[in-house]
Protein backbone atom coordinates (compact mmCIF):
# COMPACT_ATOMS: atom_id res chain seq x y z
CA UNK A 1 0.00 0.00 0.00
CA UNK A 2 1.23 3.48 -0.83
CA UNK A 3 0.97 5.79 2.15
CA UNK A 4 0.40 9.18 0.55
CA UNK A 5 2.67 11.51 2.49
CA UNK A 6 0.94 14.91 2.39
CA UNK A 7 3.72 16.60 4.35
CA UNK A 8 6.31 15.48 1.81
CA UNK A 9 4.07 16.37 -1.16
CA UNK A 10 3.42 19.81 0.33
CA UNK A 11 7.15 20.39 0.98
CA UNK A 12 7.92 19.47 -2.64
CA UNK A 13 5.18 21.77 -3.93
CA UNK A 14 6.42 24.64 -1.72
CA UNK A 15 9.92 24.10 -3.10
CA UNK A 16 8.59 24.38 -6.69
CA UNK A 17 6.58 27.48 -5.76
CA UNK A 18 9.58 29.11 -4.10
CA UNK A 19 11.51 28.72 -7.33
CA UNK A 20 8.61 30.12 -9.32
CA UNK A 21 8.27 33.17 -7.02
CA UNK A 22 11.95 33.89 -7.44
CA UNK A 23 11.59 33.70 -11.26
CA UNK A 24 8.55 35.99 -11.14
CA UNK A 25 10.49 38.45 -9.02
CA UNK A 26 13.24 38.57 -11.63
CA UNK A 27 10.74 38.94 -14.46
CA UNK A 28 8.34 41.51 -12.95
CA UNK A 29 10.42 43.03 -10.17
CA UNK A 30 7.62 42.24 -7.70
CA UNK A 31 6.25 39.21 -5.87
CA UNK A 32 2.69 37.88 -5.46
CA UNK A 33 0.96 39.12 -2.31
CA UNK A 34 -1.52 37.25 -0.10
CA UNK A 35 -3.75 39.13 2.35
CA UNK A 36 -5.71 37.18 4.96
CA UNK A 37 -8.53 38.75 6.96
CA UNK A 38 -9.02 37.15 10.37
CA UNK A 39 -12.05 38.04 12.48
CA UNK A 40 -12.33 37.13 16.17
CA UNK A 41 -10.09 34.97 18.28
CA UNK A 42 -11.23 31.38 17.62
CA UNK A 43 -8.20 29.18 18.33
CA UNK A 44 -8.38 26.92 15.23
CA UNK A 45 -8.67 29.93 12.88
CA UNK A 46 -5.71 31.62 14.60
CA UNK A 47 -3.62 28.46 14.07
CA UNK A 48 -4.69 28.06 10.41
CA UNK A 49 -3.87 31.68 9.66
CA UNK A 50 -0.50 31.51 11.42
CA UNK A 51 0.40 28.43 9.35
CA UNK A 52 -0.73 30.13 6.14
CA UNK A 53 1.39 33.19 6.92
CA UNK A 54 4.43 31.06 7.79
CA UNK A 55 4.15 29.04 4.55
CA UNK A 56 3.61 32.17 2.45
CA UNK A 57 6.76 33.75 3.86
CA UNK A 58 8.68 30.54 3.33
CA UNK A 59 8.06 30.57 -0.44
CA UNK A 60 8.80 34.29 -0.70
CA UNK A 61 5.28 35.72 -1.08
CA UNK A 62 4.43 39.08 0.40
CA UNK A 63 1.96 38.18 3.12
CA UNK A 64 -0.21 40.22 5.41
CA UNK A 65 -2.79 39.30 8.06
CA UNK A 66 -5.42 41.90 8.96
CA UNK A 67 -7.11 41.16 12.28
CA UNK A 68 -10.48 42.42 13.49
CA UNK A 69 -12.31 41.88 16.77
CA UNK A 70 -15.32 39.50 16.83
CA UNK A 71 -17.75 42.45 17.00
CA UNK A 72 -16.48 44.19 13.85
CA UNK A 73 -19.22 45.54 11.58
CA UNK A 74 -19.89 43.80 8.29
CA UNK A 75 -19.43 47.10 6.44
CA UNK A 76 -15.89 47.48 7.79
CA UNK A 77 -15.00 44.11 6.27
CA UNK A 78 -16.70 44.85 2.94
CA UNK A 79 -14.94 48.25 2.72
CA UNK A 80 -11.57 46.63 3.46
CA UNK A 81 -12.17 43.98 0.77
CA UNK A 82 -12.97 46.72 -1.74
CA UNK A 83 -9.74 48.50 -0.81
CA UNK A 84 -7.77 45.26 -1.27
CA UNK A 85 -9.52 44.55 -4.60
CA UNK A 86 -8.09 47.86 -5.83
CA UNK A 87 -4.63 47.36 -4.35
CA UNK A 88 -2.20 46.23 -7.06
CA UNK A 89 0.22 44.74 -4.52
CA UNK A 90 -2.46 42.26 -3.38
CA UNK A 91 -2.78 39.21 -5.66
CA UNK A 92 -4.96 37.08 -3.40
CA UNK A 93 -7.51 37.79 -0.66
CA UNK A 94 -8.72 35.21 1.83
CA UNK A 95 -11.28 35.80 4.56
CA UNK A 96 -10.80 33.06 7.15
CA UNK A 97 -14.03 31.14 7.80
CA UNK A 98 -16.11 30.64 9.86
CA UNK A 99 -17.34 34.21 10.35
CA UNK A 100 -19.24 35.60 13.34
CA UNK A 101 -23.03 35.15 12.96
CA UNK A 102 -23.77 38.85 12.31
CA UNK A 103 -21.63 38.82 9.14
CA UNK A 104 -23.19 37.46 5.94
CA UNK A 105 -20.71 34.87 4.61
CA UNK A 106 -22.06 34.91 1.06
CA UNK A 107 -21.91 38.72 0.88
CA UNK A 108 -18.27 38.61 1.97
CA UNK A 109 -17.38 35.85 -0.52
CA UNK A 110 -19.04 37.77 -3.36
CA UNK A 111 -17.30 41.04 -2.40
CA UNK A 112 -13.88 39.56 -3.20
CA UNK A 113 -12.86 40.19 -6.82
CA UNK A 114 -13.03 36.79 -8.60
CA UNK A 115 -9.51 37.44 -9.92
CA UNK A 116 -8.21 37.62 -6.30
CA UNK A 117 -10.40 34.86 -4.85
CA UNK A 118 -7.68 32.41 -3.74
CA UNK A 119 -10.23 30.19 -1.98
CA UNK A 120 -12.20 29.67 -5.19
CA UNK A 121 -15.52 30.22 -3.39
CA UNK A 122 -16.82 33.15 -5.51
CA UNK A 123 -19.80 32.05 -7.68
CA UNK A 124 -17.87 33.22 -10.76
CA UNK A 125 -15.03 30.77 -9.97
CA UNK A 126 -17.49 28.01 -9.05
CA UNK A 127 -19.21 28.52 -12.42
CA UNK A 128 -15.95 28.66 -14.33
CA UNK A 129 -14.75 25.44 -12.72
CA UNK A 130 -17.99 23.62 -13.55
CA UNK A 131 -17.86 24.95 -17.14
CA UNK A 132 -14.29 23.72 -17.52
CA UNK A 133 -12.87 27.26 -17.82
CA UNK A 134 -9.82 28.69 -16.05
CA UNK A 135 -10.64 29.45 -12.40
CA UNK A 136 -9.34 29.46 -8.86
CA UNK A 137 -10.06 26.02 -7.40
CA UNK A 138 -10.77 25.53 -3.67
CA UNK A 139 -7.49 24.61 -1.98
CA UNK A 140 -8.46 21.32 -0.28
CA UNK A 141 -9.83 19.55 -3.39
CA UNK A 142 -6.96 20.98 -5.44
CA UNK A 143 -4.50 19.36 -3.03
CA UNK A 144 -6.41 16.04 -3.18
CA UNK A 145 -6.41 16.22 -6.97
CA UNK A 146 -2.64 16.76 -7.16
CA UNK A 147 -2.02 13.81 -4.84
CA UNK A 148 -4.33 11.53 -6.87
CA UNK A 149 -2.61 12.56 -10.13
CA UNK A 150 0.79 11.68 -8.68
CA UNK A 151 -0.40 8.14 -7.94
CA UNK A 152 -2.39 7.75 -11.16
CA UNK A 153 -1.54 10.23 -13.93
CA UNK A 154 -4.15 8.81 -16.33
CA UNK A 155 -7.61 8.93 -14.77
CA UNK A 156 -9.53 8.29 -18.00
CA UNK A 157 -12.67 6.25 -17.34
CA UNK A 158 -11.95 5.68 -13.63
CA UNK A 159 -14.95 5.49 -11.31
CA UNK A 160 -14.68 8.15 -8.61
CA UNK A 161 -17.01 8.42 -5.63
CA UNK A 162 -17.21 11.58 -3.52
CA UNK A 163 -18.54 10.96 -0.03
CA UNK A 164 -19.99 14.35 0.91
CA UNK A 165 -21.35 17.09 -1.36
CA UNK A 166 -20.13 20.28 0.31
CA UNK A 167 -19.26 23.39 -1.74
CA UNK A 168 -15.86 23.28 -0.06
CA UNK A 169 -14.96 19.68 -0.90
CA UNK A 170 -17.28 17.17 -2.60
CA UNK A 171 -18.64 19.37 -5.40
CA UNK A 172 -15.37 21.01 -6.59
CA UNK A 173 -13.56 17.66 -6.22
CA UNK A 174 -16.17 16.07 -8.47
CA UNK A 175 -15.61 18.80 -11.09
CA UNK A 176 -11.84 18.29 -11.07
CA UNK A 177 -12.19 14.54 -11.57
CA UNK A 178 -14.88 14.97 -14.21
CA UNK A 179 -12.45 17.16 -16.14
CA UNK A 180 -10.01 14.21 -15.99
CA UNK A 181 -12.64 11.97 -17.63
CA UNK A 182 -13.59 10.09 -14.48
CA UNK A 183 -17.14 8.82 -14.09
CA UNK A 184 -18.13 10.64 -10.93
CA UNK A 185 -20.75 9.87 -8.30
CA UNK A 186 -21.48 12.37 -5.54
CA UNK A 187 -22.96 10.77 -2.43
CA UNK A 188 -24.35 12.48 0.67
CA UNK A 189 -26.34 11.93 3.87
CA UNK A 190 -29.47 10.85 1.95
CA UNK A 191 -27.69 8.35 -0.33
CA UNK A 192 -29.51 4.99 -0.10
CA UNK A 193 -26.62 2.50 -0.11
CA UNK A 194 -23.35 4.29 0.50
CA UNK A 195 -21.37 1.07 0.92
CA UNK A 196 -22.51 -0.22 -2.50
CA UNK A 197 -21.59 3.11 -4.15
CA UNK A 198 -18.13 3.10 -2.57
CA UNK A 199 -17.51 -0.52 -3.56
CA UNK A 200 -17.75 0.53 -7.22
CA UNK A 201 -15.03 3.16 -6.86
CA UNK A 202 -11.48 3.22 -8.19
CA UNK A 203 -11.10 6.50 -6.28
CA UNK A 204 -12.89 7.46 -3.06
CA UNK A 205 -12.68 10.97 -1.62
CA UNK A 206 -14.26 11.12 1.84
CA UNK A 207 -15.19 14.60 3.14
CA UNK A 208 -17.96 14.05 5.64
CA UNK A 209 -16.92 14.79 9.21
CA UNK A 210 -17.89 11.36 10.63
CA UNK A 211 -14.98 9.49 12.30
CA UNK A 212 -13.94 6.34 10.41
CA UNK A 213 -17.16 6.11 8.39
CA UNK A 214 -15.53 4.40 5.40
CA UNK A 215 -14.69 0.80 6.36
CA UNK A 216 -12.49 -1.81 4.66
CA UNK A 217 -15.48 -3.73 3.31
CA UNK A 218 -16.65 -0.54 1.49
CA UNK A 219 -13.42 -0.34 -0.47
CA UNK A 220 -12.61 -2.19 -3.70
CA UNK A 221 -9.16 -3.82 -3.78
CA UNK A 222 -6.53 -1.40 -5.08
CA UNK A 223 -8.72 1.70 -4.87
CA UNK A 224 -7.13 5.09 -4.14
CA UNK A 225 -8.64 6.52 -0.95
CA UNK A 226 -8.32 10.18 0.01
CA UNK A 227 -9.41 11.11 3.52
CA UNK A 228 -10.32 14.78 3.94
CA UNK A 229 -12.02 14.39 7.34
CA UNK A 230 -10.60 15.88 10.52
CA UNK A 231 -12.44 14.60 13.58
CA UNK A 232 -11.52 15.08 17.23
CA UNK A 233 -12.17 11.86 19.15
CA UNK A 234 -11.12 10.26 22.46
CA UNK A 235 -8.27 8.55 20.64
CA UNK A 236 -7.08 11.79 19.04
CA UNK A 237 -7.59 13.25 15.55
CA UNK A 238 -8.97 10.71 13.07
CA UNK A 239 -10.27 10.97 9.52
CA UNK A 240 -13.48 9.81 7.84
CA UNK A 241 -11.77 6.55 6.81
CA UNK A 242 -10.97 3.62 9.13
CA UNK A 243 -7.24 3.92 8.41
CA UNK A 244 -5.86 0.63 9.77
CA UNK A 245 -8.34 -1.69 8.09
CA UNK A 246 -8.63 0.28 4.82
CA UNK A 247 -4.82 0.33 4.48
CA UNK A 248 -5.02 -3.47 3.99
CA UNK A 249 -7.30 -3.13 0.94
CA UNK A 250 -6.45 0.18 -0.74
CA UNK A 251 -3.70 0.76 -3.28
CA UNK A 252 -2.99 4.20 -1.81
CA UNK A 253 -4.34 6.06 1.22
CA UNK A 254 -3.81 9.44 2.90
CA UNK A 255 -3.23 9.45 6.67
CA UNK A 256 -4.94 11.88 9.07
CA UNK A 257 -3.15 13.98 10.14
CA UNK A 258 -0.34 14.44 7.62
CA UNK A 259 -2.33 13.80 4.42
CA UNK A 260 -4.70 16.31 2.89
CA UNK A 261 -4.14 19.07 5.50
CA UNK A 262 -0.57 20.14 4.58
CA UNK A 263 -1.41 20.14 0.86
CA UNK A 264 -4.36 22.50 1.46
CA UNK A 265 -2.04 25.30 2.61
CA UNK A 266 0.49 24.67 -0.15
CA UNK A 267 -2.36 24.96 -2.67
CA UNK A 268 -3.38 28.31 -1.22
CA UNK A 269 0.11 29.57 -2.09
CA UNK A 270 -0.20 28.02 -5.54
CA UNK A 271 -3.53 29.79 -6.07
CA UNK A 272 -2.02 33.13 -5.00
CA UNK A 273 0.77 32.72 -7.55
CA UNK A 274 -1.74 31.75 -10.28
CA UNK A 275 -3.82 34.89 -9.50
CA UNK A 276 -0.66 37.01 -9.75
CA UNK A 277 0.32 35.46 -13.10
CA UNK A 278 -3.16 36.01 -14.55
CA UNK A 279 -3.05 39.66 -13.41
CA UNK A 280 0.18 40.21 -15.37
CA UNK A 281 -1.21 39.01 -18.71
P1 LIG B 1 -19.80 19.72 5.49
O1 LIG B 1 -20.37 19.50 6.84
O2 LIG B 1 -19.98 21.01 4.80
O3 LIG B 1 -20.35 18.57 4.52
C1 LIG B 1 -20.42 17.24 4.92
C2 LIG B 1 -21.04 16.44 3.81
O4 LIG B 1 -21.13 15.09 4.23
C3 LIG B 1 -22.46 16.88 3.43
O5 LIG B 1 -22.54 17.00 2.03
C4 LIG B 1 -23.36 15.74 3.92
O6 LIG B 1 -24.45 15.49 3.05
C5 LIG B 1 -22.41 14.56 3.90
N1 LIG B 1 -22.78 13.56 4.89
C6 LIG B 1 -23.15 13.75 6.17
N2 LIG B 1 -23.44 12.56 6.75
C7 LIG B 1 -23.25 11.62 5.81
C8 LIG B 1 -23.39 10.22 5.77
N3 LIG B 1 -23.79 9.53 6.85
N4 LIG B 1 -23.12 9.59 4.64
C9 LIG B 1 -22.70 10.26 3.55
N5 LIG B 1 -22.55 11.58 3.50
C10 LIG B 1 -22.82 12.26 4.62
O7 LIG B 1 -18.28 19.31 5.63
P2 LIG B 1 -16.94 19.81 4.87
O8 LIG B 1 -16.72 21.25 5.12
O9 LIG B 1 -16.91 19.29 3.46
O10 LIG B 1 -15.88 19.00 5.73
C11 LIG B 1 -15.88 17.58 5.80
C12 LIG B 1 -14.75 17.11 6.69
O11 LIG B 1 -13.51 17.52 6.10
C13 LIG B 1 -14.74 17.68 8.09
O12 LIG B 1 -14.24 16.69 8.97
C14 LIG B 1 -13.76 18.84 8.01
O13 LIG B 1 -13.16 19.13 9.26
C15 LIG B 1 -12.76 18.28 7.05
N6 LIG B 1 -12.00 19.29 6.29
C16 LIG B 1 -10.66 19.10 6.16
C17 LIG B 1 -9.88 19.98 5.42
C18 LIG B 1 -8.42 19.73 5.28
O14 LIG B 1 -7.67 20.63 4.88
N7 LIG B 1 -7.95 18.52 5.55
C19 LIG B 1 -10.48 21.09 4.82
C20 LIG B 1 -11.85 21.25 4.93
C21 LIG B 1 -12.60 20.34 5.67
Coordinates of C-alpha atoms in Angstrom, one line a residue, residues 27-263:
X27 CA 10.7 38.9 -14.5
X28 CA 8.3 41.5 -13.0
X29 CA 10.4 43.0 -10.2
X30 CA 7.6 42.2 -7.7
X31 CA 6.3 39.2 -5.9
X32 CA 2.7 37.9 -5.5
X33 CA 1.0 39.1 -2.3
X34 CA -1.5 37.2 -0.1
X35 CA -3.8 39.1 2.3
X36 CA -5.7 37.2 5.0
X37 CA -8.5 38.7 7.0
X38 CA -9.0 37.2 10.4
X39 CA -12.0 38.0 12.5
X40 CA -12.3 37.1 16.2
X41 CA -10.1 35.0 18.3
X42 CA -11.2 31.4 17.6
X43 CA -8.2 29.2 18.3
X44 CA -8.4 26.9 15.2
X45 CA -8.7 29.9 12.9
X46 CA -5.7 31.6 14.6
X47 CA -3.6 28.5 14.1
X48 CA -4.7 28.1 10.4
X49 CA -3.9 31.7 9.7
X50 CA -0.5 31.5 11.4
X51 CA 0.4 28.4 9.4
X52 CA -0.7 30.1 6.1
X53 CA 1.4 33.2 6.9
X54 CA 4.4 31.1 7.8
X55 CA 4.1 29.0 4.6
X56 CA 3.6 32.2 2.5
X57 CA 6.8 33.8 3.9
X58 CA 8.7 30.5 3.3
X59 CA 8.1 30.6 -0.4
X60 CA 8.8 34.3 -0.7
X61 CA 5.3 35.7 -1.1
X62 CA 4.4 39.1 0.4
X63 CA 2.0 38.2 3.1
X64 CA -0.2 40.2 5.4
X65 CA -2.8 39.3 8.1
X66 CA -5.4 41.9 9.0
X67 CA -7.1 41.2 12.3
X68 CA -10.5 42.4 13.5
X69 CA -12.3 41.9 16.8
X70 CA -15.3 39.5 16.8
X71 CA -17.8 42.5 17.0
X72 CA -16.5 44.2 13.9
X73 CA -19.2 45.5 11.6
X74 CA -19.9 43.8 8.3
X75 CA -19.4 47.1 6.4
X76 CA -15.9 47.5 7.8
X77 CA -15.0 44.1 6.3
X78 CA -16.7 44.8 2.9
X79 CA -14.9 48.3 2.7
X80 CA -11.6 46.6 3.5
X81 CA -12.2 44.0 0.8
X82 CA -13.0 46.7 -1.7
X83 CA -9.7 48.5 -0.8
X84 CA -7.8 45.3 -1.3
X85 CA -9.5 44.6 -4.6
X86 CA -8.1 47.9 -5.8
X87 CA -4.6 47.4 -4.4
X88 CA -2.2 46.2 -7.1
X89 CA 0.2 44.7 -4.5
X90 CA -2.5 42.3 -3.4
X91 CA -2.8 39.2 -5.7
X92 CA -5.0 37.1 -3.4
X93 CA -7.5 37.8 -0.7
X94 CA -8.7 35.2 1.8
X95 CA -11.3 35.8 4.6
X96 CA -10.8 33.1 7.2
X97 CA -14.0 31.1 7.8
X98 CA -16.1 30.6 9.9
X99 CA -17.3 34.2 10.3
X100 CA -19.2 35.6 13.3
X101 CA -23.0 35.1 13.0
X102 CA -23.8 38.8 12.3
X103 CA -21.6 38.8 9.1
X104 CA -23.2 37.5 5.9
X105 CA -20.7 34.9 4.6
X106 CA -22.1 34.9 1.1
X107 CA -21.9 38.7 0.9
X108 CA -18.3 38.6 2.0
X109 CA -17.4 35.9 -0.5
X110 CA -19.0 37.8 -3.4
X111 CA -17.3 41.0 -2.4
X112 CA -13.9 39.6 -3.2
X113 CA -12.9 40.2 -6.8
X114 CA -13.0 36.8 -8.6
X115 CA -9.5 37.4 -9.9
X116 CA -8.2 37.6 -6.3
X117 CA -10.4 34.9 -4.8
X118 CA -7.7 32.4 -3.7
X119 CA -10.2 30.2 -2.0
X120 CA -12.2 29.7 -5.2
X121 CA -15.5 30.2 -3.4
X122 CA -16.8 33.2 -5.5
X123 CA -19.8 32.0 -7.7
X124 CA -17.9 33.2 -10.8
X125 CA -15.0 30.8 -10.0
X126 CA -17.5 28.0 -9.0
X127 CA -19.2 28.5 -12.4
X128 CA -15.9 28.7 -14.3
X129 CA -14.8 25.4 -12.7
X130 CA -18.0 23.6 -13.6
X131 CA -17.9 24.9 -17.1
X132 CA -14.3 23.7 -17.5
X133 CA -12.9 27.3 -17.8
X134 CA -9.8 28.7 -16.0
X135 CA -10.6 29.5 -12.4
X136 CA -9.3 29.5 -8.9
X137 CA -10.1 26.0 -7.4
X138 CA -10.8 25.5 -3.7
X139 CA -7.5 24.6 -2.0
X140 CA -8.5 21.3 -0.3
X141 CA -9.8 19.6 -3.4
X142 CA -7.0 21.0 -5.4
X143 CA -4.5 19.4 -3.0
X144 CA -6.4 16.0 -3.2
X145 CA -6.4 16.2 -7.0
X146 CA -2.6 16.8 -7.2
X147 CA -2.0 13.8 -4.8
X148 CA -4.3 11.5 -6.9
X149 CA -2.6 12.6 -10.1
X150 CA 0.8 11.7 -8.7
X151 CA -0.4 8.1 -7.9
X152 CA -2.4 7.7 -11.2
X153 CA -1.5 10.2 -13.9
X154 CA -4.2 8.8 -16.3
X155 CA -7.6 8.9 -14.8
X156 CA -9.5 8.3 -18.0
X157 CA -12.7 6.3 -17.3
X158 CA -12.0 5.7 -13.6
X159 CA -14.9 5.5 -11.3
X160 CA -14.7 8.2 -8.6
X161 CA -17.0 8.4 -5.6
X162 CA -17.2 11.6 -3.5
X163 CA -18.5 11.0 0.0
X164 CA -20.0 14.4 0.9
X165 CA -21.3 17.1 -1.4
X166 CA -20.1 20.3 0.3
X167 CA -19.3 23.4 -1.7
X168 CA -15.9 23.3 -0.1
X169 CA -15.0 19.7 -0.9
X170 CA -17.3 17.2 -2.6
X171 CA -18.6 19.4 -5.4
X172 CA -15.4 21.0 -6.6
X173 CA -13.6 17.7 -6.2
X174 CA -16.2 16.1 -8.5
X175 CA -15.6 18.8 -11.1
X176 CA -11.8 18.3 -11.1
X177 CA -12.2 14.5 -11.6
X178 CA -14.9 15.0 -14.2
X179 CA -12.4 17.2 -16.1
X180 CA -10.0 14.2 -16.0
X181 CA -12.6 12.0 -17.6
X182 CA -13.6 10.1 -14.5
X183 CA -17.1 8.8 -14.1
X184 CA -18.1 10.6 -10.9
X185 CA -20.8 9.9 -8.3
X186 CA -21.5 12.4 -5.5
X187 CA -23.0 10.8 -2.4
X188 CA -24.4 12.5 0.7
X189 CA -26.3 11.9 3.9
X190 CA -29.5 10.9 2.0
X191 CA -27.7 8.3 -0.3
X192 CA -29.5 5.0 -0.1
X193 CA -26.6 2.5 -0.1
X194 CA -23.3 4.3 0.5
X195 CA -21.4 1.1 0.9
X196 CA -22.5 -0.2 -2.5
X197 CA -21.6 3.1 -4.1
X198 CA -18.1 3.1 -2.6
X199 CA -17.5 -0.5 -3.6
X200 CA -17.8 0.5 -7.2
X201 CA -15.0 3.2 -6.9
X202 CA -11.5 3.2 -8.2
X203 CA -11.1 6.5 -6.3
X204 CA -12.9 7.5 -3.1
X205 CA -12.7 11.0 -1.6
X206 CA -14.3 11.1 1.8
X207 CA -15.2 14.6 3.1
X208 CA -18.0 14.0 5.6
X209 CA -16.9 14.8 9.2
X210 CA -17.9 11.4 10.6
X211 CA -15.0 9.5 12.3
X212 CA -13.9 6.3 10.4
X213 CA -17.2 6.1 8.4
X214 CA -15.5 4.4 5.4
X215 CA -14.7 0.8 6.4
X216 CA -12.5 -1.8 4.7
X217 CA -15.5 -3.7 3.3
X218 CA -16.6 -0.5 1.5
X219 CA -13.4 -0.3 -0.5
X220 CA -12.6 -2.2 -3.7
X221 CA -9.2 -3.8 -3.8
X222 CA -6.5 -1.4 -5.1
X223 CA -8.7 1.7 -4.9
X224 CA -7.1 5.1 -4.1
X225 CA -8.6 6.5 -1.0
X226 CA -8.3 10.2 0.0
X227 CA -9.4 11.1 3.5
X228 CA -10.3 14.8 3.9
X229 CA -12.0 14.4 7.3
X230 CA -10.6 15.9 10.5
X231 CA -12.4 14.6 13.6
X232 CA -11.5 15.1 17.2
X233 CA -12.2 11.9 19.2
X234 CA -11.1 10.3 22.5
X235 CA -8.3 8.5 20.6
X236 CA -7.1 11.8 19.0
X237 CA -7.6 13.2 15.6
X238 CA -9.0 10.7 13.1
X239 CA -10.3 11.0 9.5
X240 CA -13.5 9.8 7.8
X241 CA -11.8 6.6 6.8
X242 CA -11.0 3.6 9.1
X243 CA -7.2 3.9 8.4
X244 CA -5.9 0.6 9.8
X245 CA -8.3 -1.7 8.1
X246 CA -8.6 0.3 4.8
X247 CA -4.8 0.3 4.5
X248 CA -5.0 -3.5 4.0
X249 CA -7.3 -3.1 0.9
X250 CA -6.4 0.2 -0.7
X251 CA -3.7 0.8 -3.3
X252 CA -3.0 4.2 -1.8
X253 CA -4.3 6.1 1.2
X254 CA -3.8 9.4 2.9
X255 CA -3.2 9.5 6.7
X256 CA -4.9 11.9 9.1
X257 CA -3.2 14.0 10.1
X258 CA -0.3 14.4 7.6
X259 CA -2.3 13.8 4.4
X260 CA -4.7 16.3 2.9
X261 CA -4.1 19.1 5.5
X262 CA -0.6 20.1 4.6
X263 CA -1.4 20.1 0.9

